[in-house]
Every structure is written in structure tokens, then in C-alpha cells.
Amino acid sequence: MKEHVVLHKNDFVTGDSFLRKALIRFSRHRLAVFGLIMLLCIIAGSVFYPMKNQNIAFDLNFLAISQKPNAGHWLGTDELGRDVFMRLLLGGRVSLSVGFVSVIFSTCIGILLGGIAGYFGGKTDMIIMRFTDTVMCFPFLIIAMILVVILGPSLWNSMLAIAMLNWTSTARITRGEILYLRERQFIEADRCLGIRDSKILFSHILPNALSPIIVNATFNIANAIMTEASLSFLGLGVPLPTPSWGNILQDSSSLYKLQTMPWIWIPAGLMIALTVLSINFIGDGLRDALDPKMNL
Amino acid sequence: MRNDMRTLVEIDNLHVHFPVTQGIIFKKKINEVKAVDGVSFSIRQGETMGLVGESGCGKTTTGRAILRLLDITDGTITFDGTDISKLSKKEMLPMRLRMQMIFQDPYASLNPRQSVIDIISDPLLAHRLIDRSERKDRVSDLMSMVGLDPRFMNRFPHEFSGGQRQRIGIARSLALNPEFIVCDEPIAALDVSIQAQIINLLQDLQEKIGLTYLFIAHDLSVVRHISDRIAVMYLGVIVEIAKKSALFSNPLHPYTKILLSAVPKPDPKTERQRKRIMLKGEIPSPLHKPKGCPFSTRCPYALPRCKDELPLLRTFDDDHQVACHLIKES
Amino acid sequence: MEQKEILLQVRDYRVAFYTREATVYAVNGINYDLHKGETLGIVGESGSGKTVSCMSMLKLISMPPGKIDSGSVLFGGVDLAKLKRDKIRPYRGKEIGVIFQDPMTAFNQVITIGEQMIEGHMAHFRSSRKEALARALSLFELVGIPSPESRLKDYPFQFSGGMRQRAMIAMALMCDPKMLIADEPTTALDVTIQAQIVDLVKDLRKQIGTSIIWISHDLGVVASLADRVMVMYAGYIIESASSDDLYERPLHPYTKGLLESLPSMNEDASKRLTSIGGMPPYMNKLNIGCPFAPRCKHVMDKCLKENPLLKPISADHLVACFLM
């Protein structure tokens, strides 16, 4: 019994490592790759382009009011003569960070609460899920407003407010997945082998529940970007004159601007749509890439 | 098998009931499913105890209850002198090293996101039996023991066939070096040509390590092949326990007789001549159990007494126990 | 079989699944006849092509990825393999009835069994509701469902497993088909219920005289039912014989191995089972040699280079093996 089979490193028949396989699978997913490139472009543009000459997004310039797109101002200027292109990229910084940071927060809260509810079940489950339902019933904007009024309007506080109210869908999805997974035989096998509950939950159940959570998170990013816009509109989001895609859109909601100055709002709307679409594609690609059952 | 062998597992009057509830917040118990309803038997060290019955008879529930994977309603389970039926989750941990399970479905019982080395070494690390540096050696030992090539330890379950996956499952349950293994229909999900391989492996391992098995199955021919003694379950109770030779040559309980006659034989000529005892109807729902003998609703020989009075397991010659009013002591 | 009329003639039939990742060759050129009133057992392991070979005739597999690559399936003078999807519909249910493995998933859960049964009859025969219901009632009686009238109004979940399978058989017989395809109809059932269903089918066969193709992995069940048995492996028919002959005198090493690997119910079990080593091949490429060669005990050089054809050994016993 005790004769070891001596194995050398190159004896293992592994093909490729899991990560490499995941990468290959992701790269086969054309839409996901397109989404990733798109998103990277948007991020890179927002981060690097405004590094110099930022002030054209803030300084009033009465010599160039409401200009149509031209060589000097690629996307024209607004009614105060500010460069729309620069404002758009700067707005990307705000909107993207609100989207990502608040979703990271809300997903963590959602996984934790949904995970506990689903794994332990019974009374714990009931209490957490009724609480989740209650939060879902809150009129979203009013609560967000109260939170922001208490905390004061700023970028960080709007992220926090959005995260505090956005975790419910993640919690419900996580719970559902876990309820299904914990009855699976391999989890029963773990229990039979005497593996700790926390280890079962975090390293055996959660990785299997990850794909719907990731997909849901991508939707939540879109949600968060839009919510930030509403908050900004009410003066409770990112304070003006700092631009965000949301407040650019809200700013041009008058009929006059909608009809006569489409170069202000179309790009912002397009950016939101493109970003959300790219993130959704990436989510889709990730789901396939992270699933070891998918063939190469 | 000698009779004087040490008893390893003793199950006494085991009950497992599942409540049927109504309402979401204030769950009201409106009924209960008596999945296992007073089961007693013992398993001797080194033997293979077969547990057969149709789906819904409670055989799998019994197996899981013995390993404390389910809450027990009543009764005791004694493992090597220790009553484990009331141990807490934590107190149960050291016992888990000694009793393990092999699952039915090799596709569902392995975590699809873990590589084989993780699957097999997880229990070892959880019980701190090895440290990470010994992992590879232990896993390759276990893999060669069950006839798998250790070079494949970094692969994922879906890269293996059904039979190989079942071997991975077996290696995992052997990792903790248990004495007693509950095999829950370990070959039912496998192809015919692979079943024999797994049965042979289980028998080889038993010989090599001296394992004790509780072999749960619905396939009588397989149980007959592997078991020393066989218990037949019907609707939550055991209706007959005997040595395999006695059970097959001289089945006493009407249900056992019918079960034996229902097994199709791969031989058209005998099949054509065989007179089957046909069983009327189907197994009643465990929610509405007959009052007397659970088999009385389908039994071709049922007496009025059978409908009212539950027959108890009585011992007949040489280790043969039957629960039936019709059988007279010899 | 004494010169009985041929109902179904399958020639050089090939089915493969084409996905982006791989091509899987499920059925690789099979030839057989089904006679009127005959029960043909098709035995094989999962992935042997036994189910695909039958279900694809009625286009009951998803196409794409599945595709009939070549061959013909002559049924009453019509080549089913060449029919378009919408032209195959009259054959499904009406000419050829199908019994599925899992009656739980084969029925629609939210429509009563009676409604589901009469649907096909009304569509195929343009019969009235009343006629169809009368037919359903008589079939429920035939398959031995107690209190048939009230049970027709029940939903599938109100039936137990065995009763559901009886209802499934009744439904397959609704349009009085010339042929039945039964895909592992007893696999999901318990032994005692399985015995009931097998008995029922034997009775029905006597009464109605339909031809049956009975697909199973269980050599035991097939033995009690089939007149003739075909063994499939990796998409090929490797042996075909009358059931008496096949079980008494299996010739192909695979058939022999299968029969030997079954634990015996007769003699006292010997210590070890003879098992076939290795595992069935994953058919993502067509083999050059005999598909069973890698697992065969009697493998020769020739077996690796050439695929043996199905050849008659005696009048009604065909084997694809170079040993014969």
C-alpha cells in the first residue's frame, strides 16, 4: 500500500491550466472580446484623455456657445461654451466609478446575505429574506435621497446609497442558487467527509453559483449608472459642475435642447448604452469562460 | 461469514420522519412522511450487508441516517460501541473518519469546478491528516488504489467517463481510511460493461483493507453477487433479513418472493416458461400507510389480520428474520 | 423469420452531430429490416447510438446539430430519411408511435392526460372530440388502468410511475400505429412495476400485432420480449440474431462480455465478475479498425486496420467480427 508512485512535473497529463483554458474560452467568445475592447477604450479614454487641458470642460467660453461638432470641438460645445467631448470623457470617470464601485459593494452584501440565508435555511433564511423583501419595497429614490441628505451629497455617498439599495437582486439570486446547490450530491458528500460549513459555502457552493451573480452584476452596473443620473438631477448626486453621463443627459432634458442640440445628449446616451452592452457581453463571456464543463 | 463476528454497526428502531408543512411564516405541520419507520438490523465487521427495495421504500434514507446526514426522529445507531445518534455536528467529526459513503450518481457527486486532486485531498486537509506538501503523494496513492492513472490528478471531473468518475468518488471516500462505507446504488448510473469493473473494485478493496459495506441497491442480482447478508425493505420497514443463500433459495416473505420473480433473466427460454407472481398495484404513498402490515394492500396472500396488525421481525432458523403473519415457526 | 412482410427497411443509415467543438458520429451505417408483427430489441450502452438511430428516423432529435448523413429508411414505400421536417409529422404518432423513457417529462404537466391523448387522434384523423375520447377510454381499459373514465380527467402528476407509463403506452397506441418505438420504457421503473409493464406489452402484442422496436440497455428485459435482438456499439450494429440464438450462442466478444459481466441469478455467484476492460469510445472521429478492438481480448492486427462488416454466420445470425 505504501509504495509511492513517483511523479515528475512533466508526467502530469493536464493539457492547460484552468486559467489558461478560461482565457482561451473567453477569447473564443467574439462578442465578449468586442465588449472588453470597447470597455477598455472607454475606460482608457476617460482616464487618460482628460489628463491635460481639462479646464475646457469647465471654463465658460462665450465665444463658442452651442457650436455644432467641428475640428476644434469634436462633439461641439454646450450653451455655456464648454467642450462636450471633454465633458463626456470626464463624465465617464464618474459614471464608471459609480457603476463599478457601488456594484462591488452591493454584490458583496448580496452574496453574504443571500449566501447565509440559502445555506442555513430555516429561520435565518426567513428573517433575511423578509428583510430583503422589505428593502425591495422601499421607494428607491426617496430612501436614496434621505441617505444622501443625511450623509451629504458627494461621489462617495451616492455610491454608498446606491450600493445600500441595490444588493437585493444579488441576494435573491445567490439564495436561489445556493438552495439548489446545497441539495446537490457533491455538497452532501462534503458534509459526509466532515468539511466545515464555511469552507463548503465559500469554496464549494459559491464558485458554482458565480455565473448568474456575475451576469446580474453587469445589469446592476447599468442600473447604478442610471440611478446616479437621477440622483444628480435632483442635486443629490455628484454636484455640478462635475459632469457625469447622468447629469449631462438630465441637463439636456429640455425640449429645446433635445430638438436643436442633439450633439450634447446623443453621445452621453450612446456611451451609457455602449458601456452597459459591453459589460453584458463580458458577463456572458465570463460565464462561459469560468465553466470548466465548456469544451474548448 | 461466521456468526460470532464483532458487530460494527447496530441500528435499533430507527425512525426518520419528514414533516409536511403548510404556510410560509408560521410553518404548521400538517402531516409527516414516515420514510423510515422502525428499522433494526446490525452489520458485522468485514461483511457486506445488502439493502434492497423499490424506490420510495426508505433504503437510501436509512443509509443517510446511519451516517447522520439526516436528522433522526427516533432510535439509536451504535457504531463500534458508541451511540452516534445524538452526537452534535462537531462530535460527529471524528466519527466521519471511520464511516463514509459512495454516492449513486458520479456526475452529481463530484464538484464540477474542482480538479481531482482537490476533490480527493479536501477531506484530508479538512481533518488535518496531511499537510499540503504531502498532498500529491497521498492523492496519487489513492488514485492508483482505485485504478486511476495519477497523472490525471489535475483534470476536472467532466474530463472523465462515468466509470472513472465513480472511481474518483471511491478514492475520495477512501481518503479518510474508513472502516465502514455506505454504498448508495454505486453502479445504478453506470453502463452495463462498466458495472462489473466497479463491483470488482469494491470487492478487491474490501479484501485488501477489510472494509465493511452497507450496499444499497434495487438490483437484486448485483446485491446477490456482492452481499453476505441481505435485508429487504418495503415502505419504511424491513420485511426480511437473511444470509444471501437462504434468501435466494428460500425466500419467506411474499414480497421477497415477488421481487425475486420479477427480475428478468438474460435467457429467453427460461423467461418464456417462467411463471411470474405478478404484483398488483403499486407501492402506497408513505403519507397514507396501511395500518397493519405495509404490504397488506398488495399481498396476494393477505389475511384479515394483516390489515390490522403490524407483523414484527421474528427470527427463524439460522439468522433468518421475517416480518409476516403467515410464516409459522418451524 | 419466415418470409414475413417487411415494414421498415434501414440501409446504410448514418447520423452525426455537428457542433462547433466537435463532430460526434452517433450512427455509422446500419442496415436492418423490421418485419410485420416482430419485436426487435436494440441493446447497447449509452452513446452506442441505439436511441439516436431510432429517434432520428422521426426527426425527434434536435437537427441541427444532428444530421442524417446518408442512407434510407423505407417505411411503406416512403424514405423517411429524405422527408422534410413538415412532411414527417403524419408519421409521428399516427404511423409510428413512440414510448419515451421518462413519462414524467414526456407529458405536459398542466394538461389532463385525456386532453393530451385525444389531441393527436383529432389532428391525424380529423375525428370529433367524442370519437377520440371513446378511443382513449378503450385504450385505458386495454392497458389496465383502473377506473379509466375518471383517470382520463387527471393530470400527469396524479399518476404513479407505473400508471403514467401505462398511459404513455395507451397514448402511443391512440392512432393505431403500424409500429412502436419504445425507448427504454422500463428503465425508470422499479422491478415489480417493470415486470407489470413487460407483461402488458407482451399481451398487447398478441392482441394488436404491432411491430415494436424496444430500445434498452438491459439484456434481461429484452430477453423476455424480443423476437430478434441487435447489439449496437459505437454506432455500429455488431451482432444481430434471434433472441434465443443470441443469448445461447453470443458470438461477438462484446456481446459475450456483456452477458458474462452480468451477475448471475442462477448459480451461486462466483467470486469475481468477468468485466470488459476499458470504456466505450467517444465517437468524435470515425475509427479505421473495429470499434471494439481497443477493449477486445482477441484483438488481431487485422482488427486495427479494417472495420469488420456485419456478415451472416447462419441463416439468422449476423456478426461483425473477424474471428468468425
PDB file of N, CA and C in Angstrom, chain C residues 261-301:
ATOM      1  N   SER C 261     -20.597 -10.395 -17.899  1.00  0.00           N
ATOM      2  CA  SER C 261     -20.381  -9.439 -16.813  1.00  0.00           C
ATOM      3  C   SER C 261     -21.617  -9.278 -15.929  1.00  0.00           C
ATOM      4  N   LEU C 262     -22.748  -9.850 -16.361  1.00  0.00           N
ATOM      5  CA  LEU C 262     -23.942  -9.752 -15.516  1.00  0.00           C
ATOM      6  C   LEU C 262     -23.809 -10.722 -14.351  1.00  0.00           C
ATOM      7  N   PRO C 263     -24.080 -10.249 -13.135  1.00  0.00           N
ATOM      8  CA  PRO C 263     -24.079 -11.179 -12.013  1.00  0.00           C
ATOM      9  C   PRO C 263     -25.208 -12.177 -12.208  1.00  0.00           C
ATOM     10  N   SER C 264     -24.908 -13.427 -12.002  1.00  0.00           N
ATOM     11  CA  SER C 264     -25.892 -14.454 -12.307  1.00  0.00           C
ATOM     12  C   SER C 264     -26.917 -14.581 -11.188  1.00  0.00           C
ATOM     13  N   MET C 265     -28.164 -14.875 -11.569  1.00  0.00           N
ATOM     14  CA  MET C 265     -29.190 -15.101 -10.565  1.00  0.00           C
ATOM     15  C   MET C 265     -29.359 -16.596 -10.325  1.00  0.00           C
ATOM     16  N   ASN C 266     -28.742 -17.400 -11.157  1.00  0.00           N
ATOM     17  CA  ASN C 266     -28.997 -18.835 -11.058  1.00  0.00           C
ATOM     18  C   ASN C 266     -28.030 -19.550 -10.127  1.00  0.00           C
ATOM     19  N   GLU C 267     -26.821 -19.745 -10.605  1.00  0.00           N
ATOM     20  CA  GLU C 267     -25.853 -20.456  -9.780  1.00  0.00           C
ATOM     21  C   GLU C 267     -25.393 -19.522  -8.668  1.00  0.00           C
ATOM     22  N   ASP C 268     -24.782 -20.116  -7.682  1.00  0.00           N
ATOM     23  CA  ASP C 268     -24.275 -19.252  -6.639  1.00  0.00           C
ATOM     24  C   ASP C 268     -23.154 -18.417  -7.225  1.00  0.00           C
ATOM     25  N   ALA C 269     -23.220 -17.141  -6.899  1.00  0.00           N
ATOM     26  CA  ALA C 269     -22.322 -16.195  -7.535  1.00  0.00           C
ATOM     27  C   ALA C 269     -20.866 -16.561  -7.297  1.00  0.00           C
ATOM     28  N   SER C 270     -20.099 -16.537  -8.367  1.00  0.00           N
ATOM     29  CA  SER C 270     -18.679 -16.801  -8.223  1.00  0.00           C
ATOM     30  C   SER C 270     -18.018 -15.561  -7.635  1.00  0.00           C
ATOM     31  N   LYS C 271     -16.780 -15.691  -7.260  1.00  0.00           N
ATOM     32  CA  LYS C 271     -16.128 -14.633  -6.505  1.00  0.00           C
ATOM     33  C   LYS C 271     -16.007 -13.330  -7.313  1.00  0.00           C
ATOM     34  N   ARG C 272     -15.594 -13.431  -8.542  1.00  0.00           N
ATOM     35  CA  ARG C 272     -15.365 -12.224  -9.333  1.00  0.00           C
ATOM     36  C   ARG C 272     -16.207 -12.214 -10.594  1.00  0.00           C
ATOM     37  N   LEU C 273     -16.582 -11.045 -11.000  1.00  0.00           N
ATOM     38  CA  LEU C 273     -17.278 -10.922 -12.269  1.00  0.00           C
ATOM     39  C   LEU C 273     -16.247 -10.748 -13.371  1.00  0.00           C
ATOM     40  N   THR C 274     -16.551 -11.311 -14.540  1.00  0.00           N
ATOM     41  CA  THR C 274     -15.669 -11.044 -15.669  1.00  0.00           C
ATOM     42  C   THR C 274     -16.091  -9.705 -16.250  1.00  0.00           C
ATOM     43  N   SER C 275     -15.182  -8.770 -16.258  1.00  0.00           N
ATOM     44  CA  SER C 275     -15.587  -7.463 -16.753  1.00  0.00           C
ATOM     45  C   SER C 275     -14.870  -7.163 -18.058  1.00  0.00           C
ATOM     46  N   ILE C 276     -15.481  -6.297 -18.847  1.00  0.00           N
ATOM     47  CA  ILE C 276     -14.821  -5.820 -20.060  1.00  0.00           C
ATOM     48  C   ILE C 276     -13.966  -4.637 -19.643  1.00  0.00           C
ATOM     49  N   GLY C 277     -12.689  -4.686 -19.929  1.00  0.00           N
ATOM     50  CA  GLY C 277     -11.829  -3.574 -19.542  1.00  0.00           C
ATOM     51  C   GLY C 277     -12.111  -2.348 -20.388  1.00  0.00           C
ATOM     52  N   GLY C 278     -11.543  -1.218 -19.983  1.00  0.00           N
ATOM     53  CA  GLY C 278     -11.675  -0.007 -20.780  1.00  0.00           C
ATOM     54  C   GLY C 278     -13.076   0.545 -20.783  1.00  0.00           C
ATOM     55  N   MET C 279     -13.317   1.429 -21.721  1.00  0.00           N
ATOM     56  CA  MET C 279     -14.654   2.026 -21.785  1.00  0.00           C
ATOM     57  C   MET C 279     -15.044   2.308 -23.221  1.00  0.00           C
ATOM     58  N   PRO C 280     -16.354   2.526 -23.424  1.00  0.00           N
ATOM     59  CA  PRO C 280     -16.811   2.770 -24.791  1.00  0.00           C
ATOM     60  C   PRO C 280     -16.149   4.022 -25.368  1.00  0.00           C
ATOM     61  N   PRO C 281     -15.863   4.020 -26.666  1.00  0.00           N
ATOM     62  CA  PRO C 281     -15.158   5.157 -27.260  1.00  0.00           C
ATOM     63  C   PRO C 281     -16.072   6.370 -27.407  1.00  0.00           C
ATOM     64  N   TYR C 282     -15.456   7.525 -27.357  1.00  0.00           N
ATOM     65  CA  TYR C 282     -16.167   8.764 -27.642  1.00  0.00           C
ATOM     66  C   TYR C 282     -16.016   9.000 -29.136  1.00  0.00           C
ATOM     67  N   MET C 283     -17.115   8.959 -29.859  1.00  0.00           N
ATOM     68  CA  MET C 283     -17.016   8.871 -31.315  1.00  0.00           C
ATOM     69  C   MET C 283     -16.835  10.242 -31.966  1.00  0.00           C
ATOM     70  N   ASN C 284     -15.758  10.933 -31.629  1.00  0.00           N
ATOM     71  CA  ASN C 284     -15.551  12.218 -32.292  1.00  0.00           C
ATOM     72  C   ASN C 284     -14.727  12.074 -33.554  1.00  0.00           C
ATOM     73  N   LYS C 285     -14.250  10.866 -33.816  1.00  0.00           N
ATOM     74  CA  LYS C 285     -13.714  10.601 -35.146  1.00  0.00           C
ATOM     75  C   LYS C 285     -14.050   9.167 -35.539  1.00  0.00           C
ATOM     76  N   LEU C 286     -14.174   8.956 -36.809  1.00  0.00           N
ATOM     77  CA  LEU C 286     -14.503   7.616 -37.263  1.00  0.00           C
ATOM     78  C   LEU C 286     -13.254   6.758 -37.171  1.00  0.00           C
ATOM     79  N   ASN C 287     -13.453   5.523 -36.641  1.00  0.00           N
ATOM     80  CA  ASN C 287     -12.305   4.654 -36.456  1.00  0.00           C
ATOM     81  C   ASN C 287     -11.976   3.948 -37.758  1.00  0.00           C
ATOM     82  N   ILE C 288     -10.730   3.554 -37.874  1.00  0.00           N
ATOM     83  CA  ILE C 288     -10.327   2.802 -39.065  1.00  0.00           C
ATOM     84  C   ILE C 288     -10.635   1.332 -38.837  1.00  0.00           C
ATOM     85  N   GLY C 289     -10.262   0.843 -37.674  1.00  0.00           N
ATOM     86  CA  GLY C 289     -10.449  -0.579 -37.395  1.00  0.00           C
ATOM     87  C   GLY C 289     -11.790  -0.860 -36.763  1.00  0.00           C
ATOM     88  N   CYS C 290     -11.867  -2.013 -36.120  1.00  0.00           N
ATOM     89  CA  CYS C 290     -13.077  -2.402 -35.412  1.00  0.00           C
ATOM     90  C   CYS C 290     -13.237  -1.498 -34.193  1.00  0.00           C
ATOM     91  N   PRO C 291     -14.424  -0.944 -33.954  1.00  0.00           N
ATOM     92  CA  PRO C 291     -14.582  -0.011 -32.837  1.00  0.00           C
ATOM     93  C   PRO C 291     -14.325  -0.658 -31.480  1.00  0.00           C
ATOM     94  N   PHE C 292     -14.497  -1.965 -31.411  1.00  0.00           N
ATOM     95  CA  PHE C 292     -14.329  -2.643 -30.128  1.00  0.00           C
ATOM     96  C   PHE C 292     -12.884  -3.098 -29.903  1.00  0.00           C
ATOM     97  N   ALA C 293     -12.051  -2.966 -30.943  1.00  0.00           N
ATOM     98  CA  ALA C 293     -10.692  -3.512 -30.869  1.00  0.00           C
ATOM     99  C   ALA C 293      -9.904  -3.100 -29.612  1.00  0.00           C
ATOM    100  N   PRO C 294      -9.962  -1.821 -29.188  1.00  0.00           N
ATOM    101  CA  PRO C 294      -9.159  -1.439 -28.022  1.00  0.00           C
ATOM    102  C   PRO C 294      -9.541  -2.179 -26.735  1.00  0.00           C
ATOM    103  N   ARG C 295     -10.758  -2.722 -26.673  1.00  0.00           N
ATOM    104  CA  ARG C 295     -11.182  -3.403 -25.452  1.00  0.00           C
ATOM    105  C   ARG C 295     -11.234  -4.913 -25.634  1.00  0.00           C
ATOM    106  N   CYS C 296     -10.960  -5.377 -26.840  1.00  0.00           N
ATOM    107  CA  CYS C 296     -11.205  -6.784 -27.160  1.00  0.00           C
ATOM    108  C   CYS C 296     -10.055  -7.659 -26.692  1.00  0.00           C
ATOM    109  N   LYS C 297     -10.409  -8.812 -26.125  1.00  0.00           N
ATOM    110  CA  LYS C 297      -9.395  -9.747 -25.648  1.00  0.00           C
ATOM    111  C   LYS C 297      -8.729 -10.482 -26.807  1.00  0.00           C
ATOM    112  N   HIS C 298      -9.461 -10.621 -27.893  1.00  0.00           N
ATOM    113  CA  HIS C 298      -8.949 -11.424 -29.001  1.00  0.00           C
ATOM    114  C   HIS C 298      -8.465 -10.554 -30.158  1.00  0.00           C
ATOM    115  N   VAL C 299      -8.032  -9.352 -29.855  1.00  0.00           N
ATOM    116  CA  VAL C 299      -7.723  -8.419 -30.931  1.00  0.00           C
ATOM    117  C   VAL C 299      -6.547  -8.925 -31.795  1.00  0.00           C
ATOM    118  N   MET C 300      -6.694  -8.772 -33.098  1.00  0.00           N
ATOM    119  CA  MET C 300      -5.627  -9.167 -34.028  1.00  0.00           C
ATOM    120  C   MET C 300      -5.177  -7.923 -34.801  1.00  0.00           C
ATOM    121  N   ASP C 301      -4.093  -8.075 -35.538  1.00  0.00           N
ATOM    122  CA  ASP C 301      -3.594  -6.945 -36.336  1.00  0.00           C
ATOM    123  C   ASP C 301      -4.658  -6.411 -37.278  1.00  0.00           C
TER     124      ASP C 301
END
